[in-house]
């Protein structure tokens, strides 16, 4: 059925619109057809208009390369019709891979153009936008879009009638993936980039940016992961090298704005004209709206932190993040070693009824506590005991969902405990430093900063190494280790828990107000949970 060698893109288009069991669910999954809600596109077009230099009697070239039913272009024309200055003509280009929806787009756009006080030329076309004529790059004044929220491998075997068809899909999407990675190298993700599924929204952003003129503006809706995940770092950098970010608006999944996609979204308005006016990041949380300015301090911070643009924060919080990020990190703390002990695969074969070595898994650990509800023992006759099990160590839960109210949960284990790899392990030969580390890991300030880097459901050593960690004076080490021992003896002692938070804040050189900002931000009642 498929001719992969000749015309990968043509075959991809044909297949994506008819080659599988085409239930509405499979269809949205395959081509990422989640249409933008009005609340989001109204705000985005408002921001575009604020930044667009609208000249009387000009000709405006506008494009939506992934137009769906044409709602973004239609809204743009409607707003433009009410502006004080009118262009002479607007030339609209709108593409979509889906023939059924492009007809709706033509209708919606033409209707919006009916009473416009300027000429409107409408070009709609069924096509694969990623395979567009490269001569069109740099030719649009405005690109307004929402690219497909899908990946090259979104469909599972059950979407196909036969195994052969599923295999054909895989062959085709692999070839298509190669075409995309060759054509859009700026999307380059992490180490295994290109080997697995490719996130099409990122390629959509790359294309949208290529399409706008040197003086153009791009307004684009994206999954919120673009703002901070490590695999988008290269793309973010390329985007910010060429465009100034006028605004980024964040809509958490809990707002349930996108029908059928329980996903957090952002939109960005990017201006190819550099100007000094700082842009803003606005987060529309369920109970309130918070925002902060993208000033020079912010960009210094972002530059040294993978070009991340944290969402969900207000001005005081972002200033605190900027201040703390100037400190050394846990990874640069030479006398603390972070790692793991033993793999938990087929662990039952290495357990026994009784031995001198207690085996501990992630679920048994919470802040300053080891649960005694279940006691497992490691069989040292079957497997060697790791050297770190012979000394005290700090352990923290590795699996901690992004939706969890507290991400970092750590405790101290005495010698004779073996930790499975659902726990991270920190060792240090100085017992006071080890206790101080535990106090810091469980503190509000560390939790606040850790959340800026913990974008997956794992609390890996690699991520924790990136979190700022204070230099501790002998006096503070002494005080912190005494308080931590008291908490270990009674983890419910709230006065000691408050005291360690104060001592950690002192170590990070924070004022009481700054500590208050961190504590309020991580307060489990009413806290924002990052969704990526
Ligand atoms: C997230 S929807 C957005 C639609 C519309 N712009 C909006 O904001 O409501 C993405 C659209 O891209 C289309 N699409 C998917 N892959 C495409 C491709 N390779 N080329 C062009 N359009 C594509 C889908 O059919 C879908 O209509």
XYZ file of C-alpha atoms and ligand atoms in Angstrom:
559
model
C 0.000 0.000 0.000
C 2.795 2.438 0.873
C 5.563 3.685 -1.335
C 7.913 4.932 1.315
C 10.894 5.620 -0.929
C 9.014 7.845 -3.327
C 7.433 10.879 -1.698
C 7.486 10.215 2.029
C 5.444 13.314 2.697
C 2.761 12.469 0.119
C 2.365 8.980 1.566
C 2.335 10.356 5.078
C -0.491 12.744 4.181
C -2.513 10.010 2.538
C -1.967 7.642 5.405
C -2.612 10.149 8.175
C -6.006 10.923 6.797
C -7.194 7.426 5.859
C -4.753 4.640 6.630
C -6.047 3.505 10.015
C -9.194 2.691 11.933
C -10.427 6.248 11.770
C -12.366 6.755 15.003
C -12.489 10.403 16.119
C -10.064 9.505 18.936
C -7.491 7.870 16.655
C -7.860 10.695 14.227
C -7.151 13.452 16.783
C -4.258 11.403 18.091
C -2.712 10.901 14.669
C -2.968 14.439 13.358
C -3.105 16.271 16.688
C -6.354 18.009 15.883
C -7.153 19.906 19.082
C -8.754 23.209 18.153
C -7.814 26.345 20.091
C -10.408 27.657 22.578
C -11.654 31.224 22.068
C -10.291 32.476 25.387
C -6.776 31.534 24.283
C -6.823 32.786 20.687
C -8.563 36.064 21.595
C -5.769 36.848 24.069
C -3.045 35.758 21.633
C -4.384 37.844 18.754
C -4.765 40.817 21.118
C -1.049 40.496 21.976
C -0.074 40.164 18.305
C -1.997 43.347 17.442
C -0.319 45.236 20.291
C 3.091 44.416 18.871
C 2.331 44.625 15.167
C 3.223 47.825 13.366
C -0.016 48.250 11.429
C 0.439 50.682 8.531
C -2.380 52.339 6.664
C -2.778 50.966 3.112
C -0.209 48.226 3.548
C -0.480 44.639 2.301
C -0.382 42.063 5.108
C 0.593 38.458 4.426
C -0.770 36.188 7.134
C -0.464 32.408 7.433
C -1.741 29.557 9.583
C 0.196 26.485 8.347
C -1.928 24.148 10.539
C -5.241 25.973 10.188
C -7.837 23.418 11.344
C -11.240 25.093 10.847
C -9.593 28.495 10.245
C -10.628 30.026 13.555
C -7.313 31.789 14.236
C -7.196 33.585 10.885
C -10.908 34.432 11.114
C -10.400 35.962 14.572
C -7.385 37.898 13.297
C -9.411 39.392 10.403
C -12.253 40.306 12.757
C -9.907 42.174 15.112
C -8.081 43.826 12.222
C -11.385 45.128 10.853
C -11.934 47.129 14.060
C -8.410 48.653 14.158
C -7.910 52.403 13.582
C -5.499 51.886 10.694
C -6.607 49.666 7.866
C -4.356 47.771 5.511
C -5.180 47.922 1.812
C -5.155 44.161 1.470
C -4.714 41.018 3.531
C -3.417 37.905 1.772
C -4.370 34.818 3.759
C -2.585 31.471 3.416
C -4.012 28.514 5.342
C -2.893 24.877 5.125
C -4.043 21.675 6.722
C -3.386 18.005 6.104
C -7.061 17.180 6.582
C -9.256 17.745 3.557
C -12.478 17.632 5.555
C -11.465 20.485 7.815
C -9.924 22.715 5.155
C -13.362 23.210 3.584
C -14.648 24.444 6.924
C -11.617 26.748 7.130
C -12.299 28.282 3.739
C -15.879 28.996 4.771
C -14.992 30.457 8.196
C -12.252 32.695 6.796
C -14.375 33.946 3.880
C -17.235 34.727 6.251
C -14.929 36.750 8.538
C -13.661 38.614 5.455
C -17.119 39.507 4.144
C -17.540 42.925 5.740
C -13.857 43.732 6.251
C -12.922 47.293 5.206
C -9.985 45.937 3.183
C -9.457 43.434 0.370
C -8.961 39.824 1.476
C -7.367 37.192 -0.766
C -7.815 33.663 0.605
C -5.554 30.727 -0.342
C -6.421 27.514 1.460
C -4.730 24.251 0.584
C -4.657 20.612 1.688
C -1.003 19.832 2.226
C 1.724 18.726 4.576
C 2.972 22.025 5.988
C 6.299 20.487 6.983
C 6.968 19.803 3.328
C 6.075 23.300 2.078
C 8.010 25.117 -0.621
C 11.107 26.514 1.094
C 10.894 29.640 -1.089
C 8.038 30.672 1.219
C 10.324 30.973 4.223
C 10.596 34.554 5.458
C 7.630 35.797 3.454
C 4.827 36.334 6.014
C 4.223 39.388 8.188
C 2.236 37.326 10.665
C 2.077 33.625 11.429
C -0.709 32.668 13.778
C -1.009 28.978 14.515
C -1.396 25.974 16.769
C 0.645 23.048 15.401
C -0.355 19.373 15.713
C -0.208 18.080 19.299
C 0.905 14.623 18.361
C 3.980 12.578 17.703
C 5.164 10.521 14.763
C 4.278 7.388 16.753
C 0.986 8.378 18.403
C -0.978 5.392 17.105
C -0.799 2.034 18.847
C -1.309 -1.393 17.247
C -5.020 -1.454 18.130
C -5.665 1.408 15.678
C -4.915 -0.983 12.789
C -6.867 -3.876 11.350
C -3.778 -6.031 10.772
C -0.240 -6.424 12.051
C 1.056 -5.696 8.541
C -0.704 -2.349 8.472
C 0.748 -1.429 11.851
C 4.211 -2.353 10.588
C 3.653 -0.263 7.461
C 2.716 2.680 9.709
C 5.943 2.270 11.657
C 8.054 2.090 8.502
C 6.361 5.175 7.132
C 6.636 7.247 10.301
C 10.315 6.286 10.670
C 10.978 7.562 7.148
C 8.907 10.671 7.833
C 10.832 11.220 11.089
C 14.109 11.139 9.145
C 12.743 13.727 6.724
C 11.761 16.036 9.601
C 15.035 15.714 11.510
C 17.038 16.457 8.378
C 14.931 19.427 7.427
C 14.570 20.993 10.911
C 17.872 20.443 12.757
C 17.030 23.270 15.183
C 14.473 20.973 16.848
C 17.227 18.613 18.000
C 16.125 17.120 21.332
C 18.017 15.059 23.927
C 20.624 12.318 23.374
C 18.221 9.804 21.832
C 16.699 12.402 19.488
C 15.446 10.843 16.275
C 15.427 7.297 17.672
C 11.887 7.356 19.051
C 8.695 9.331 18.558
C 9.088 12.929 17.380
C 6.963 15.617 18.981
C 5.335 17.339 15.997
C 4.414 20.512 17.888
C 8.116 21.359 18.184
C 8.613 20.952 14.427
C 5.521 23.113 13.971
C 7.158 25.880 16.003
C 10.350 25.607 13.941
C 8.353 25.895 10.706
C 6.236 28.804 11.984
C 9.391 30.763 12.867
C 10.921 30.083 9.466
C 7.818 31.369 7.697
C 7.814 34.884 9.196
C 9.644 37.852 7.681
C 12.609 39.481 9.387
C 10.185 42.098 10.670
C 7.370 39.618 11.304
C 5.442 38.336 14.325
C 4.515 34.816 15.285
C 1.723 33.882 17.698
C 1.709 30.170 18.487
C -0.132 27.838 20.874
C 2.015 24.979 22.236
C 1.976 22.266 24.910
C 3.387 23.904 28.069
C 6.373 21.504 28.093
C 8.108 23.782 25.590
C 8.698 26.350 28.344
C 10.973 24.288 30.543
C 11.690 20.704 29.471
C 15.275 19.698 28.757
C 14.513 18.182 25.370
C 13.269 21.551 24.037
C 16.350 23.464 25.227
C 18.031 23.678 21.809
C 14.816 24.785 20.118
C 14.127 27.386 22.835
C 17.591 28.744 22.357
C 17.233 29.004 18.604
C 13.830 30.680 19.057
C 15.122 33.212 21.595
C 18.265 33.918 19.572
C 16.150 35.143 16.666
C 12.985 36.519 18.249
C 12.102 38.580 21.260
C 9.433 37.037 23.434
C 6.718 39.657 23.849
C 4.409 37.464 25.924
C 3.914 33.914 27.109
C 0.555 32.916 28.611
C 0.129 29.688 30.540
C -3.140 27.754 30.933
C -2.908 24.780 33.337
C -4.678 21.529 32.432
C -7.037 21.929 35.388
C -8.800 24.714 33.433
C -9.862 21.979 30.976
C -9.892 24.420 28.080
C -9.057 22.000 25.274
C -11.841 19.551 24.482
C -10.402 16.038 24.508
C -6.854 17.058 25.538
C -6.240 17.182 29.263
C -3.056 19.131 28.692
C -1.513 22.318 29.910
C -1.010 24.883 27.133
C 0.938 28.043 26.521
C 0.878 30.599 23.799
C 3.844 32.703 22.806
C 3.985 35.927 20.864
C 7.406 36.251 19.279
C 8.582 39.363 17.517
C 11.428 39.227 14.997
C 11.981 42.943 15.651
C 14.264 43.240 18.647
C 13.082 45.865 21.096
C 13.995 46.687 24.658
C 10.534 46.544 26.173
C 10.522 43.500 28.511
C 7.870 40.925 27.687
C 5.707 39.204 30.328
C 4.904 35.669 31.421
C 1.284 35.445 32.556
C -0.139 32.332 34.230
C -3.910 31.905 34.329
C -4.273 29.741 37.417
C -7.636 28.461 38.601
C -7.901 30.875 41.499
C -5.805 33.809 40.295
C -3.643 35.219 37.523
C 0.050 35.788 38.273
C 2.738 37.305 36.105
C 6.330 38.466 35.940
C 8.519 40.577 33.658
C 11.114 39.154 31.268
C 13.777 41.716 32.178
C 17.575 41.495 31.881
C 17.882 39.752 35.275
C 15.479 37.115 34.070
C 17.364 36.494 30.827
C 20.682 36.171 32.715
C 19.055 33.459 34.792
C 17.416 31.764 31.806
C 20.644 31.787 29.776
C 22.463 29.777 32.416
C 19.542 27.404 33.016
C 18.834 25.825 29.632
C 16.799 28.830 28.428
C 13.895 27.818 30.644
C 10.914 30.112 31.063
C 9.238 28.950 34.274
C 5.454 29.192 34.294
C 3.042 29.612 37.200
C 5.227 32.131 39.025
C 4.697 35.670 40.206
C 7.209 38.508 40.304
C 8.557 37.872 43.872
C 8.931 34.164 43.173
C 10.853 34.648 39.965
C 13.178 37.177 41.652
C 13.838 34.581 44.376
C 14.610 31.937 41.741
C 17.017 34.357 40.037
C 18.769 35.110 43.347
C 19.097 31.475 44.421
C 20.289 30.306 41.032
C 23.455 32.385 41.478
C 24.563 29.997 44.260
C 26.697 26.898 43.793
C 24.734 23.722 43.110
C 24.415 20.473 45.019
C 26.404 18.818 42.223
C 29.370 21.116 42.874
C 29.498 20.166 46.559
C 32.633 17.983 46.436
C 32.164 16.042 49.674
C 28.614 14.835 48.965
C 28.190 11.923 46.544
C 24.824 11.275 44.902
C 23.877 8.013 43.225
C 21.988 4.753 43.700
C 22.580 1.377 45.316
C 20.891 -1.710 43.861
C 18.656 -2.387 40.885
C 15.177 -3.572 41.883
C 14.587 -5.776 38.813
C 13.543 -9.249 40.099
C 14.351 -8.085 43.597
C 12.231 -10.839 45.194
C 14.975 -13.319 44.201
C 17.432 -11.407 46.400
C 15.214 -11.052 49.469
C 15.019 -13.402 52.461
C 13.095 -13.727 55.738
C 15.880 -12.387 57.915
C 19.377 -10.948 57.415
C 21.507 -8.152 58.935
C 20.552 -5.953 55.915
C 17.160 -4.322 55.693
C 16.056 -3.619 52.118
C 14.321 -0.284 51.558
C 12.211 0.863 48.609
C 10.933 4.315 47.679
C 7.378 3.896 48.975
C 8.716 3.224 52.500
C 10.314 6.691 52.735
C 8.711 10.041 53.569
C 10.254 13.227 55.042
C 12.451 12.182 57.990
C 10.675 8.800 58.220
C 11.146 5.171 57.272
C 7.910 3.206 57.458
C 8.003 -0.013 59.491
C 4.749 -1.330 58.000
C 6.728 -3.711 55.830
C 10.175 -5.036 56.615
C 12.135 -6.630 53.799
C 15.610 -8.167 54.108
C 18.384 -8.368 51.535
C 20.042 -11.783 51.129
C 23.811 -11.127 51.282
C 24.533 -14.751 50.325
C 22.930 -14.167 46.900
C 24.211 -10.715 46.042
C 27.082 -8.535 47.296
C 26.218 -5.702 49.639
C 27.140 -2.267 48.188
C 29.826 -0.461 50.252
C 27.485 2.494 50.913
C 25.148 0.130 52.797
C 27.833 -0.153 55.488
C 27.533 3.499 56.476
C 24.882 6.105 57.194
C 23.264 7.690 54.167
C 20.502 10.052 53.128
C 17.910 8.569 50.768
C 15.093 10.245 48.848
C 12.190 8.889 46.829
C 13.045 8.724 43.161
C 9.495 8.346 41.867
C 7.475 11.389 42.770
C 4.819 12.411 40.314
C 4.808 15.939 38.969
C 1.320 16.254 40.503
C 2.642 15.413 43.990
C 2.300 18.204 46.537
C 5.812 17.570 47.930
C 8.388 16.365 45.428
C 11.497 15.831 47.556
C 11.023 13.393 50.439
C 14.174 12.285 52.216
C 15.312 10.560 55.374
C 18.461 9.213 57.038
C 19.218 5.479 57.066
C 21.725 4.000 59.484
C 24.335 1.471 58.313
C 22.885 -1.931 57.429
C 20.217 -0.624 55.023
C 20.321 -1.489 51.337
C 18.461 0.968 49.079
C 16.679 -0.119 45.905
C 16.848 2.136 42.868
C 13.432 3.619 43.626
C 15.516 5.672 46.051
C 18.300 8.138 45.389
C 21.274 7.852 47.747
C 23.567 10.574 49.120
C 26.675 9.773 51.135
C 29.162 11.960 52.980
C 31.881 11.017 55.436
C 31.012 13.927 57.752
C 27.886 13.026 59.797
C 27.056 16.692 60.444
C 27.137 17.529 56.752
C 24.967 14.507 56.034
C 22.340 15.679 58.544
C 22.498 19.240 57.236
C 21.957 17.841 53.730
C 18.837 16.042 54.948
C 17.543 19.271 56.508
C 18.137 21.145 53.250
C 16.556 18.445 51.020
C 13.325 18.420 53.050
C 13.156 22.224 53.379
C 10.703 24.615 51.705
C 13.500 26.535 49.959
C 15.015 23.420 48.373
C 11.560 22.152 47.373
C 10.820 25.530 45.796
C 13.996 25.443 43.703
C 13.835 21.711 42.936
C 10.458 22.216 41.265
C 12.030 24.500 38.708
C 14.088 21.566 37.395
C 11.928 18.519 38.230
C 9.896 18.328 35.048
C 9.392 14.535 34.951
C 7.991 12.051 37.458
C 11.504 11.221 38.684
C 13.674 12.966 41.243
C 16.964 11.870 39.724
C 20.398 12.653 41.168
C 21.162 14.447 37.880
C 18.297 16.866 38.456
C 19.022 17.399 42.156
C 22.648 18.167 41.307
C 21.367 21.227 39.410
C 19.568 22.672 42.459
C 21.369 25.495 44.346
C 22.997 24.340 47.576
C 24.426 26.730 50.194
C 27.932 26.803 51.648
C 27.403 25.950 55.322
C 29.435 27.610 58.083
C 30.630 25.394 60.969
C 28.176 27.147 63.258
C 25.212 26.419 60.967
C 26.354 22.830 60.408
C 26.400 22.295 64.155
C 22.949 23.815 64.686
C 21.356 22.073 61.719
C 22.668 18.633 62.592
C 21.336 18.920 66.173
C 17.896 20.003 64.938
C 17.804 17.255 62.279
C 18.572 14.608 64.917
C 15.684 15.940 67.004
C 13.326 15.758 64.016
C 14.459 12.197 63.222
C 13.566 11.264 66.791
C 10.136 12.936 66.442
C 9.232 13.858 62.853
C 5.921 15.388 63.968
C 7.612 18.131 66.039
C 6.375 21.185 64.139
C 8.526 23.674 66.089
C 11.686 21.810 65.024
C 10.428 21.580 61.433
C 9.895 25.358 61.439
C 13.341 25.864 62.982
C 15.129 23.829 60.302
C 13.318 25.809 57.607
C 14.624 29.021 59.238
C 18.180 27.665 59.465
C 18.131 26.553 55.833
C 16.877 30.013 54.811
C 19.757 31.559 56.786
C 22.179 29.262 54.958
C 20.761 30.443 51.633
C 21.062 34.044 52.883
C 17.329 34.714 52.576
C 15.386 37.367 54.450
C 12.247 36.307 56.389
C 10.171 37.775 53.542
C 12.027 35.710 50.952
C 11.572 32.576 53.046
C 7.862 33.459 53.248
C 7.707 33.608 49.432
C 9.226 30.098 49.123
C 7.035 28.674 51.897
C 3.863 30.080 50.411
C 4.770 28.831 46.937
C 5.212 25.240 48.141
C 2.337 25.295 50.606
C 0.324 22.170 49.744
C -2.981 24.101 49.983
C -3.367 26.124 46.852
C -0.026 25.359 45.275
C 0.467 25.194 41.546
C 1.519 21.857 40.170
C 3.743 21.985 37.053
C 2.281 19.985 34.183
C 4.575 19.147 31.354
C -3.834 21.706 17.085
S -4.755 21.753 15.589
C -4.948 23.467 15.400
C -5.924 23.913 14.406
C -6.197 25.409 14.369
N -5.014 26.152 13.919
C -6.626 25.915 15.705
O -5.834 26.623 16.332
O -7.727 25.624 16.163
C -3.509 21.268 14.423
C -3.995 21.106 12.999
O -2.860 20.689 12.208
C -3.297 19.776 11.220
N -2.112 19.007 10.791
C -1.556 17.915 11.348
N -0.447 17.553 10.687
C -0.297 18.457 9.681
C 0.665 18.632 8.656
N 1.702 17.793 8.562
N 0.502 19.658 7.794
C -0.561 20.512 7.898
N -1.501 20.385 8.844
C -1.370 19.383 9.733
C -4.390 18.980 11.901
O -5.274 18.415 10.964
C -5.045 20.054 12.790
O -6.161 20.609 12.149
